[in-house]
mmCIF file of C-alpha atoms and ligand atoms in Angstrom:
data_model
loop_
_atom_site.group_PDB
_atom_site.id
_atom_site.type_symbol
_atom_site.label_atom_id
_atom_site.label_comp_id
_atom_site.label_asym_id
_atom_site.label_seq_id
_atom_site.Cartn_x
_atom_site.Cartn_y
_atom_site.Cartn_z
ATOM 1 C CA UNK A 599 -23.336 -4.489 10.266
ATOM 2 C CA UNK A 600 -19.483 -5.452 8.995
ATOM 3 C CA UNK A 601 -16.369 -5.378 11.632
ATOM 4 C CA UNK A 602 -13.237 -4.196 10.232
ATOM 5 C CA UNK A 603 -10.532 -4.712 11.898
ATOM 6 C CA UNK A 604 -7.522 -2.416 11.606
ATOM 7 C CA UNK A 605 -3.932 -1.918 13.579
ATOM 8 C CA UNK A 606 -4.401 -0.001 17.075
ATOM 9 C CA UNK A 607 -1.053 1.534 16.903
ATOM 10 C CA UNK A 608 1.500 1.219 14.948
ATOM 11 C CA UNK A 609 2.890 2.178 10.950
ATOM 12 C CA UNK A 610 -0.164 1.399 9.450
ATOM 13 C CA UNK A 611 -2.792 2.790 11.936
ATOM 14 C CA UNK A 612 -2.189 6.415 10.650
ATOM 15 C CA UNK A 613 -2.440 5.391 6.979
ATOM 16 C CA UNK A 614 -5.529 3.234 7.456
ATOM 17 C CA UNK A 615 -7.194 6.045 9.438
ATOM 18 C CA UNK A 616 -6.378 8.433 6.767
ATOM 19 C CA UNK A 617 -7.892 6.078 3.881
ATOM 20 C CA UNK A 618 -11.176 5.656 5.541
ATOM 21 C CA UNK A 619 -11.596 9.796 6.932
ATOM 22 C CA UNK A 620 -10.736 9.895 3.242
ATOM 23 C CA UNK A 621 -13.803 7.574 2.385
ATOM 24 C CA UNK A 622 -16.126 9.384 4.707
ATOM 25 C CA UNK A 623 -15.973 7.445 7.830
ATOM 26 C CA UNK A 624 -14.638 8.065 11.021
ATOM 27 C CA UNK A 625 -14.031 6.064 14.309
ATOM 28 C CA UNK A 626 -13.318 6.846 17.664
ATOM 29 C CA UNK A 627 -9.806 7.932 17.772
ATOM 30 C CA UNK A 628 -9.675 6.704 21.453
ATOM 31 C CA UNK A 629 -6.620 3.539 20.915
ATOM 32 C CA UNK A 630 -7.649 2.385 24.669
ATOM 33 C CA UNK A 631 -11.194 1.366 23.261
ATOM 34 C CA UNK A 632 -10.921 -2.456 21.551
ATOM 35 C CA UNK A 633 -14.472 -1.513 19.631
ATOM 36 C CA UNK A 634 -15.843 1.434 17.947
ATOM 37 C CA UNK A 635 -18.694 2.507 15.875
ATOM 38 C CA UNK A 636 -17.535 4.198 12.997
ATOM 39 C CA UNK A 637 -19.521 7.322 11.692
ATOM 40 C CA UNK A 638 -20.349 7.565 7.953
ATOM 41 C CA UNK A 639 -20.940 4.378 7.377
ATOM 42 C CA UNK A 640 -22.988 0.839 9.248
ATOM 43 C CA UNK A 641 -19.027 -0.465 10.388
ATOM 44 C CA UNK A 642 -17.398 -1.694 13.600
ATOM 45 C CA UNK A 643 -14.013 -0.514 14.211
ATOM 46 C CA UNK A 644 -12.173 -3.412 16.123
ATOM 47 C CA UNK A 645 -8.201 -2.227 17.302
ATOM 48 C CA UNK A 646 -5.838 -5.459 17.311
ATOM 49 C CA UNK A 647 -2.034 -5.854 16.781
ATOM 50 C CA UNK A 648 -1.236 -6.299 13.338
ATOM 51 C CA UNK A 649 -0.527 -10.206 14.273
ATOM 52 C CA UNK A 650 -4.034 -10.804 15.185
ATOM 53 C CA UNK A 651 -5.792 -9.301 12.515
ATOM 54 C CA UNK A 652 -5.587 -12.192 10.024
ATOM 55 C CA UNK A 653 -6.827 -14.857 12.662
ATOM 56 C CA UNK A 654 -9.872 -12.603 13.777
ATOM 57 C CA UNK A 655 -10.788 -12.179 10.277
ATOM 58 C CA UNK A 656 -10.764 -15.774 9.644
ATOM 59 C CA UNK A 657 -12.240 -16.869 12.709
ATOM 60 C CA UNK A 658 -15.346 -13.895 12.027
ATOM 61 C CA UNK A 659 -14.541 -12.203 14.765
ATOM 62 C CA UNK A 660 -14.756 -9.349 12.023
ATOM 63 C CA UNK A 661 -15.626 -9.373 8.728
ATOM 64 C CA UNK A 662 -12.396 -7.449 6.794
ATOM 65 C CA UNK A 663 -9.355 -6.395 7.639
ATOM 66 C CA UNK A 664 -6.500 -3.680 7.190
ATOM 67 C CA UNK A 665 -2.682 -5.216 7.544
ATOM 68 C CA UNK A 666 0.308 -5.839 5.597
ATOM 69 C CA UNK A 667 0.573 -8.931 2.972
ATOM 70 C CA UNK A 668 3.672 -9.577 4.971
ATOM 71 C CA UNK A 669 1.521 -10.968 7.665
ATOM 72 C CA UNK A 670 -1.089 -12.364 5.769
ATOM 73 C CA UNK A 671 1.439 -14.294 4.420
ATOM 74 C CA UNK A 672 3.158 -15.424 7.545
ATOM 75 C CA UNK A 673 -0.661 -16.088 9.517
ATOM 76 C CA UNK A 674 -1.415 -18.552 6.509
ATOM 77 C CA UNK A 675 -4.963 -18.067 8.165
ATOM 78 C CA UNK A 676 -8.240 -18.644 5.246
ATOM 79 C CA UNK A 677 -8.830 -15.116 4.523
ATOM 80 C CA UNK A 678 -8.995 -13.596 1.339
ATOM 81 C CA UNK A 679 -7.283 -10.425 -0.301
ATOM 82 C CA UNK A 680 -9.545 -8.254 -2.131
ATOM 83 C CA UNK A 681 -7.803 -4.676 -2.619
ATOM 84 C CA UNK A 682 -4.109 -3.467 -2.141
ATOM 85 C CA UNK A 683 -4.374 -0.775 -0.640
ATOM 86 C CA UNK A 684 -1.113 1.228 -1.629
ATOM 87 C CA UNK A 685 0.530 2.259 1.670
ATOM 88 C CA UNK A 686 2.686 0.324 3.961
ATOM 89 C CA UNK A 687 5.067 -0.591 1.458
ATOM 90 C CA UNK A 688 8.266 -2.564 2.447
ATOM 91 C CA UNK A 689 9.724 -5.958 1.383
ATOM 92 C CA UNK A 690 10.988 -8.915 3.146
ATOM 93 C CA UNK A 691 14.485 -9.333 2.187
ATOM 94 C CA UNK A 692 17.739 -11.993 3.052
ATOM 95 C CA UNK A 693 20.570 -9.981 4.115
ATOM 96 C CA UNK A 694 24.060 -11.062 5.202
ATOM 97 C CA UNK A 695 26.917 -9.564 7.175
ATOM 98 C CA UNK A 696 28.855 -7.065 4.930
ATOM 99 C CA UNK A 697 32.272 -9.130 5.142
ATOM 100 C CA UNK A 698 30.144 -12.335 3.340
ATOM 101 C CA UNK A 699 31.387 -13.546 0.131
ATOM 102 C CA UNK A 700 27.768 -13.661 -1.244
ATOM 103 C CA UNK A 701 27.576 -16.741 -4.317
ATOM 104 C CA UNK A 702 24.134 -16.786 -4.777
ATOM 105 C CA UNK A 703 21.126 -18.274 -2.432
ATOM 106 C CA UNK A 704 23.802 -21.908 -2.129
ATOM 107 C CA UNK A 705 25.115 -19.409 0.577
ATOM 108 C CA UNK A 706 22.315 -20.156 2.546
ATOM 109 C CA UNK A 707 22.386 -23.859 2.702
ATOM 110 C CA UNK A 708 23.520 -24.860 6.114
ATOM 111 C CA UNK A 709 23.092 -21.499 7.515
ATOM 112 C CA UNK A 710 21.607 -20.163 10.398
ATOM 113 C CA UNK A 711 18.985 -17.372 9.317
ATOM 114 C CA UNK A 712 17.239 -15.197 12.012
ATOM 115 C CA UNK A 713 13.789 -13.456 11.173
ATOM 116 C CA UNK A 714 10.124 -13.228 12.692
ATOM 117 C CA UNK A 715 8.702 -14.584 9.464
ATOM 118 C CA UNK A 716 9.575 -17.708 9.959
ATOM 119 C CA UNK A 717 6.866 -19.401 7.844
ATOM 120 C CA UNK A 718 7.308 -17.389 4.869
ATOM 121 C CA UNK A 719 11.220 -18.065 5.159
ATOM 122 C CA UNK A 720 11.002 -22.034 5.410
ATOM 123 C CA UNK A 721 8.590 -21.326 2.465
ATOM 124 C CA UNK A 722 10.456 -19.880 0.442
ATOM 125 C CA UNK A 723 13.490 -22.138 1.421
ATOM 126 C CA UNK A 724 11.579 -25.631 0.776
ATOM 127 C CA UNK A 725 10.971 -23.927 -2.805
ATOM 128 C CA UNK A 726 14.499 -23.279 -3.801
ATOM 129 C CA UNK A 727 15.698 -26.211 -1.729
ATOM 130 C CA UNK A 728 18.158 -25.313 0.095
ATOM 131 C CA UNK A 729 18.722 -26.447 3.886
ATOM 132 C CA UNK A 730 19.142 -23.379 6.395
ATOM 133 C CA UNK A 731 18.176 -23.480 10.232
ATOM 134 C CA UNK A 732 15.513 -20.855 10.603
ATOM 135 C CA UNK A 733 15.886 -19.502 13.964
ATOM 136 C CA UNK A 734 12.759 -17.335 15.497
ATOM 137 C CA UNK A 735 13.160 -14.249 17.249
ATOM 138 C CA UNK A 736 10.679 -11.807 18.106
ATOM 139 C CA UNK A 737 12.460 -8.347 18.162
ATOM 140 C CA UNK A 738 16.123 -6.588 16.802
ATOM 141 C CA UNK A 739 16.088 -9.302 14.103
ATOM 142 C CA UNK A 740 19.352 -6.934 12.443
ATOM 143 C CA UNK A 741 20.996 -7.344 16.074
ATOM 144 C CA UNK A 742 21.521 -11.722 15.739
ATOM 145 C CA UNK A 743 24.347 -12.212 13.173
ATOM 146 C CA UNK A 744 26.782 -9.201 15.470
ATOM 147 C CA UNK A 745 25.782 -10.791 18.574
ATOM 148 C CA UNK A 746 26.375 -14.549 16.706
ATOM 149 C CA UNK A 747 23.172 -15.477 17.508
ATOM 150 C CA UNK A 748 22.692 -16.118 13.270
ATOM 151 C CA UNK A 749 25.021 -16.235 10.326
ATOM 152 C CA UNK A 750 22.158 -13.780 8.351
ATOM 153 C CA UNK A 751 18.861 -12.159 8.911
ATOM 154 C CA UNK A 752 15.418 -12.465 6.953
ATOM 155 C CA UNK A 753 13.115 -8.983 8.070
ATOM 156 C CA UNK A 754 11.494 -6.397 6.510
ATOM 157 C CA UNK A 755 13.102 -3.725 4.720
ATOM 158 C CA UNK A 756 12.070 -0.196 3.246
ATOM 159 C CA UNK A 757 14.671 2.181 2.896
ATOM 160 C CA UNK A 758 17.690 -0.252 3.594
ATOM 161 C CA UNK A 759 19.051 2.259 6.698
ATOM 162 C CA UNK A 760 18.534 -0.282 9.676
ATOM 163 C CA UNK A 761 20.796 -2.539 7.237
ATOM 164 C CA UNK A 762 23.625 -0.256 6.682
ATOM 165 C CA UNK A 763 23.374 0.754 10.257
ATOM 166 C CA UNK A 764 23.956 -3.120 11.615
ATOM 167 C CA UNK A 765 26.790 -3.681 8.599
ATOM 168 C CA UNK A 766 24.394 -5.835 6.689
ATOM 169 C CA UNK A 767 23.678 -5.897 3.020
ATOM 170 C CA UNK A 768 20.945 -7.171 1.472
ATOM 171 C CA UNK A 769 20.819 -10.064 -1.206
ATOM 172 C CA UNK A 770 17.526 -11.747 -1.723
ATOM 173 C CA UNK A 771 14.070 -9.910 -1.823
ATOM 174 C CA UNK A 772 11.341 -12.447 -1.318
ATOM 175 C CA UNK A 773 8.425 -10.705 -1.237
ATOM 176 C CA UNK A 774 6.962 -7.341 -1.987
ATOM 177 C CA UNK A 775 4.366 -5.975 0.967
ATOM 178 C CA UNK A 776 1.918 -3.643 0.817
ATOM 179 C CA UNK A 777 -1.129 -3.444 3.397
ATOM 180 C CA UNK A 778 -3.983 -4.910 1.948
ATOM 181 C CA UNK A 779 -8.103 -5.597 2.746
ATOM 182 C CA UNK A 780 -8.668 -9.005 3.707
ATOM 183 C CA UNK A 781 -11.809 -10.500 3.790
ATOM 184 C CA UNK A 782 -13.264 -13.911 5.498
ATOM 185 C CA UNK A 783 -14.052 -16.149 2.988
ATOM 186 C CA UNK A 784 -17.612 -17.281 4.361
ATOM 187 C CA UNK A 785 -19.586 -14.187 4.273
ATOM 188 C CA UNK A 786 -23.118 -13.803 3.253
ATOM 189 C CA UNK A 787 -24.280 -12.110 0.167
ATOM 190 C CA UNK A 788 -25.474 -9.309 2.537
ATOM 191 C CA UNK A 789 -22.178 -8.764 4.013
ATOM 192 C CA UNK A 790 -20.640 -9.065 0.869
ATOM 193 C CA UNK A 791 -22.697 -6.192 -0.907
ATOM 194 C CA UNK A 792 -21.796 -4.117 1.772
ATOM 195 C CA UNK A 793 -17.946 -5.052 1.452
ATOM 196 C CA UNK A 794 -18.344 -3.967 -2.255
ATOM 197 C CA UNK A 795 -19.396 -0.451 -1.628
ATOM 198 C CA UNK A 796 -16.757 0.025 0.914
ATOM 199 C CA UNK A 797 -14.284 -1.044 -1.654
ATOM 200 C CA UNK A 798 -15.773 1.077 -4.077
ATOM 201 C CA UNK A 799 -14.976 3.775 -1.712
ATOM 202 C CA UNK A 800 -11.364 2.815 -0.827
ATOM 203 C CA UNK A 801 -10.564 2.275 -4.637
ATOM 204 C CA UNK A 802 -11.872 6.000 -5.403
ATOM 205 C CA UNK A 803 -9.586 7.245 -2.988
ATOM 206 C CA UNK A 804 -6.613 5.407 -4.176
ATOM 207 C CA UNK A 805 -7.040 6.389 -8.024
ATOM 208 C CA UNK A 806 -7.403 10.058 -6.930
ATOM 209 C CA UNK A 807 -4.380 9.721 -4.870
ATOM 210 C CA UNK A 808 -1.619 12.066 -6.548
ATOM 211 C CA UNK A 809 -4.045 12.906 -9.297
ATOM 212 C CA UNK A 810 -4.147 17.109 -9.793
ATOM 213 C CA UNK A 811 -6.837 18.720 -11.624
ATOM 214 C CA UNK A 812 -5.194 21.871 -14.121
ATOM 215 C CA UNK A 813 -7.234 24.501 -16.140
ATOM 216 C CA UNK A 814 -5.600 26.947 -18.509
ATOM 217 C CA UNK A 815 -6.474 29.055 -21.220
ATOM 218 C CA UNK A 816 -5.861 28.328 -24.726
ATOM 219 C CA UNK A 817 -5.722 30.146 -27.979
ATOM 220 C CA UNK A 818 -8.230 28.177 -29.696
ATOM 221 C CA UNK A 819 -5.861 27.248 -32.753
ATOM 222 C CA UNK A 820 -3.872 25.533 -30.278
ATOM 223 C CA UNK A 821 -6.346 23.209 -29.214
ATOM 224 C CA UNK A 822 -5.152 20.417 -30.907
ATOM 225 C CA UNK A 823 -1.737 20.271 -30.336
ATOM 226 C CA UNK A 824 -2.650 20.877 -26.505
ATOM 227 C CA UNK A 825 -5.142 17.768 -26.909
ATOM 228 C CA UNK A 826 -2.348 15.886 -28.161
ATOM 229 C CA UNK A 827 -0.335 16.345 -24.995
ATOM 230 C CA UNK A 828 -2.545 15.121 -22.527
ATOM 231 C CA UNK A 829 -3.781 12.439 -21.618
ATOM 232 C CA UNK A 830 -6.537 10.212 -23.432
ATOM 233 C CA UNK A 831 -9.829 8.928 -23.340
ATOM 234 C CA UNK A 832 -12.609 11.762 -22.856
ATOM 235 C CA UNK A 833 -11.076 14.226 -21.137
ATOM 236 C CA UNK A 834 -9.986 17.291 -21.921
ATOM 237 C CA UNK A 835 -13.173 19.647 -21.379
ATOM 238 C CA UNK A 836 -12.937 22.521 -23.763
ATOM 239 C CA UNK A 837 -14.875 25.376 -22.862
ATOM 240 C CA UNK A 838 -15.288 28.417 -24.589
ATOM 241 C CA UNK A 839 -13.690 32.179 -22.565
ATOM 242 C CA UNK A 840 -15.658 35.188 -23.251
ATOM 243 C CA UNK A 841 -13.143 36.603 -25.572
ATOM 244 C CA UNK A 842 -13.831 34.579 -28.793
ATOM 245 C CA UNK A 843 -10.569 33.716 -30.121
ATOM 246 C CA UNK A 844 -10.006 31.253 -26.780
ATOM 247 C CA UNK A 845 -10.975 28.524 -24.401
ATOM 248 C CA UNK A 846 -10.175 27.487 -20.948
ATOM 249 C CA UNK A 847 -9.070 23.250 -20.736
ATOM 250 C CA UNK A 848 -9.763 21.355 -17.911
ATOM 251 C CA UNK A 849 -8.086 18.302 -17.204
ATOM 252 C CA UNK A 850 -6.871 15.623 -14.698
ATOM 253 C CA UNK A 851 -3.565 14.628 -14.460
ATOM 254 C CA UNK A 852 -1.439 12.693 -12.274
ATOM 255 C CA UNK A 853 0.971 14.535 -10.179
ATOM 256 C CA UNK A 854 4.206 12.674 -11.517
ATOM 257 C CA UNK A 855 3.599 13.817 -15.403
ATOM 258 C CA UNK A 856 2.723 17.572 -14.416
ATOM 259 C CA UNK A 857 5.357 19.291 -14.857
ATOM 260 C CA UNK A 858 6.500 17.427 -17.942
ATOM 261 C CA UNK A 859 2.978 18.165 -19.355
ATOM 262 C CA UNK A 860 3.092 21.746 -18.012
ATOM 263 C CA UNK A 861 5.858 22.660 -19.829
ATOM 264 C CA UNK A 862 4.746 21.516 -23.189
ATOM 265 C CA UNK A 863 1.405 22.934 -22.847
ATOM 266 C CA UNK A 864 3.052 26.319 -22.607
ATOM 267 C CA UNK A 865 5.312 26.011 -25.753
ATOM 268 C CA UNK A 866 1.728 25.719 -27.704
ATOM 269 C CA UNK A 867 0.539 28.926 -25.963
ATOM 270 C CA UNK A 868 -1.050 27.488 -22.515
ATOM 271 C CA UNK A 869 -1.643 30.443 -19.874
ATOM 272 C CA UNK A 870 -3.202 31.283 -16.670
ATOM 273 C CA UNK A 871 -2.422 27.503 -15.631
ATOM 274 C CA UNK A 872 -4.460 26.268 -12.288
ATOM 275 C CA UNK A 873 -3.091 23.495 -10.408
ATOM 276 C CA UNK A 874 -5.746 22.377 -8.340
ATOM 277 C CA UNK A 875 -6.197 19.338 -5.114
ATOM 278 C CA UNK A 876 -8.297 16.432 -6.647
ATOM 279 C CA UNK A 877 -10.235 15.524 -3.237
ATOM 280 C CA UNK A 878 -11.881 12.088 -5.082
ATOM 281 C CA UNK A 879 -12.566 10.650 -8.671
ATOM 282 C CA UNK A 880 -16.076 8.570 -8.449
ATOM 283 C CA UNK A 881 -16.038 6.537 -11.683
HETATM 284 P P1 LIG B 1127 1.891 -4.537 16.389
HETATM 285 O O1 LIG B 1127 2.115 -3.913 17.711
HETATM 286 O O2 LIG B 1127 0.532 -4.171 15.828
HETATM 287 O O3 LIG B 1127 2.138 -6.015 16.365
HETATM 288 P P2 LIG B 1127 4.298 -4.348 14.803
HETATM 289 O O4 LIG B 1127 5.387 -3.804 15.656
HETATM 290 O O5 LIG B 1127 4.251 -5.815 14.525
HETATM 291 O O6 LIG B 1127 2.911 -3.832 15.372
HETATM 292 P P3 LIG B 1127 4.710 -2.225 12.847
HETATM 293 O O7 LIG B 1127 6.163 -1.924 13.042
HETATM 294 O O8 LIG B 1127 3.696 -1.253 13.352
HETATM 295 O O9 LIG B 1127 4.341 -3.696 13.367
HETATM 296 O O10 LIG B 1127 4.502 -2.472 11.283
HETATM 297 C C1 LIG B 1127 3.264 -2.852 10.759
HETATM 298 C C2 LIG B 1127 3.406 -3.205 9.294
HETATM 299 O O11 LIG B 1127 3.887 -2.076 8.569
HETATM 300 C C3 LIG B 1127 4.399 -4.280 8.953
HETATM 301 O O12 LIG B 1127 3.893 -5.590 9.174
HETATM 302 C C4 LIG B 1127 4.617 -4.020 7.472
HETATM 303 O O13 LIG B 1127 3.549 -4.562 6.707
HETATM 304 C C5 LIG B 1127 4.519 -2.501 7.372
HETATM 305 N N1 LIG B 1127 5.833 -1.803 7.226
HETATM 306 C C6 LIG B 1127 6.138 -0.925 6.253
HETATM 307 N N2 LIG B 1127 7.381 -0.462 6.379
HETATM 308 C C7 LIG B 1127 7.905 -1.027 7.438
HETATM 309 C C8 LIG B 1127 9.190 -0.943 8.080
HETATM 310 N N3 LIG B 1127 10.152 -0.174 7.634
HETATM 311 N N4 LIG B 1127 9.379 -1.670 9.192
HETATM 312 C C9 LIG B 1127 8.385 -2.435 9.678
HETATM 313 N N5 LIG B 1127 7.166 -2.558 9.105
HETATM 314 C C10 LIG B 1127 6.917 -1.877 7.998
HETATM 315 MG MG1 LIG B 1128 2.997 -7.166 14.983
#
């Protein structure tokens, strides 16, 4: 049987809950218990901080994984990625004090830069060669260059408010996070197989994320100017209506073209338009 393990608390316990209820398995919802058995499908649920995931997974200690790239990144542990998972999102940016003349990432050489990604910073430094002092710190990263603990900050960012907040701006993204499923690299076939039909599961969810499914009625005429509008490959379904002049379209489309869509479906004589949940889309 496979061990995931997955945040116990956190930003991206919630999500990764969601995305496997979503796939038809459930764990004990209990965060005090380390180890779960997960209904719906032959899985362990192990609860770590996010820090620890990538070292169990390459250790074996479980199989896969649920945590941000960021951290995969910083870990450096053998795992592998196999599937972003499309929540989580954030990057991991450079930011300096407001007042900074900014010229570019020269700026940096010399400096004192506080983060707690310090491997991914002297990374990323070593590559553009230039010469800062990474200094570690755990917690209130945004807090050092006020204090004059730092001259700037490396840390995650998503919407850029904890920045403006701590007069900060930010200069230099460096990477782009997401969480992801990691996997350890030595696992037998069995294991494997099994990992494949989980992400088989996980990818069905994500592709049917924000996807709506819309039926309307259609003077048949219309048809193929309507066709024309949406998207491609096999769908529409056309299905003849009782009266004999028309036809009801079905059709799945993602949520950010609807209205767009929806509105030039009606100027070709679209009615009685159903917007309807897409729960999953099994390819
Ligand atoms: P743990 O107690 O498990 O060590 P943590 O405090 O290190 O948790 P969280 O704040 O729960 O971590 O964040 C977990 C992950 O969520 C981050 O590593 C990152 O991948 C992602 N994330 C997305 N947006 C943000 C954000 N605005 N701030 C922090 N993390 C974010
Ligand atoms: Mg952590």
């Amino acid at each position: 049987m496979l061990t995931i393990a997955i945040q116990n608390k956190g930003r991206l316990n919630e999500d990764t809950v969601s995305l496997m209820r979503d796939a038809g398995i459930t764990a004990s919802a209990s965060h005090r218990k380390l180890i779960s058995d997960a209904k719906g499908f032959p899985l362990h649920v192990l609860y770590l901080r996010d820090d620890d995931i990538p070292q169990a997974v390459a250790l074996g200690v479980a199989d896969i994984g649920i945590v941000g790239l960021n951290e995969v990144l910083e870990k450096e542990q053998d795992v592998d990625v196999c599937m972003k998972l499309g929540f989580g999102t954030c990057r991991l940016s450079l930011a300096v004090p407001n007042n900074v003349e900014y010229t570019g990432l020269n700026w940096f050489d010399g400096k004192r830069v506080a983060t707690s990604y310090p491997v991914i910073l002297r990374n990323y430094f070593v590559e553009n060669n230039i010469k800062a002092f990474v200094h570690e710190i755990t917690g209130s990263v945004e807090v050092a260059p006020a204090v004059g603990m730092a001259d700037a900050i490396f840390d995650i960012v998503s919407s850029g408010g904890t920045l403006i907040q701590n007069g900060l701006k930010e200069e230099e993204t460096v990477i782009y996070s997401e969480a992801v499923l990691i996997s350890n690299p030595h696992i037998d076939e069995v294991r494997r197989r099994e990992i494949d039909k989980l992400k088989f599961r996980f990818q069905s969810i994500i592709e049917s994320r924000g996807m709506k499914y819309v039926l309307f009625n259609l003077p048949k005429i219309h048809v193929q100017e309507a066709v024309s509008i949406l998207p491609g490959m096999k769908s529409p379904t056309i299905l003849p209506l009782a009266a004999p002049e028309w036809v009801s379209l079905h059709v799945v489309i993602h949520e950010k073209d609807l209205w767009e869509k929806v509105e030039r479906l009606k100027t070709v004589g679209a009615t009685d338009i159903l917007v309807l949940a897409l729960e999953n889309v099994i390819k």
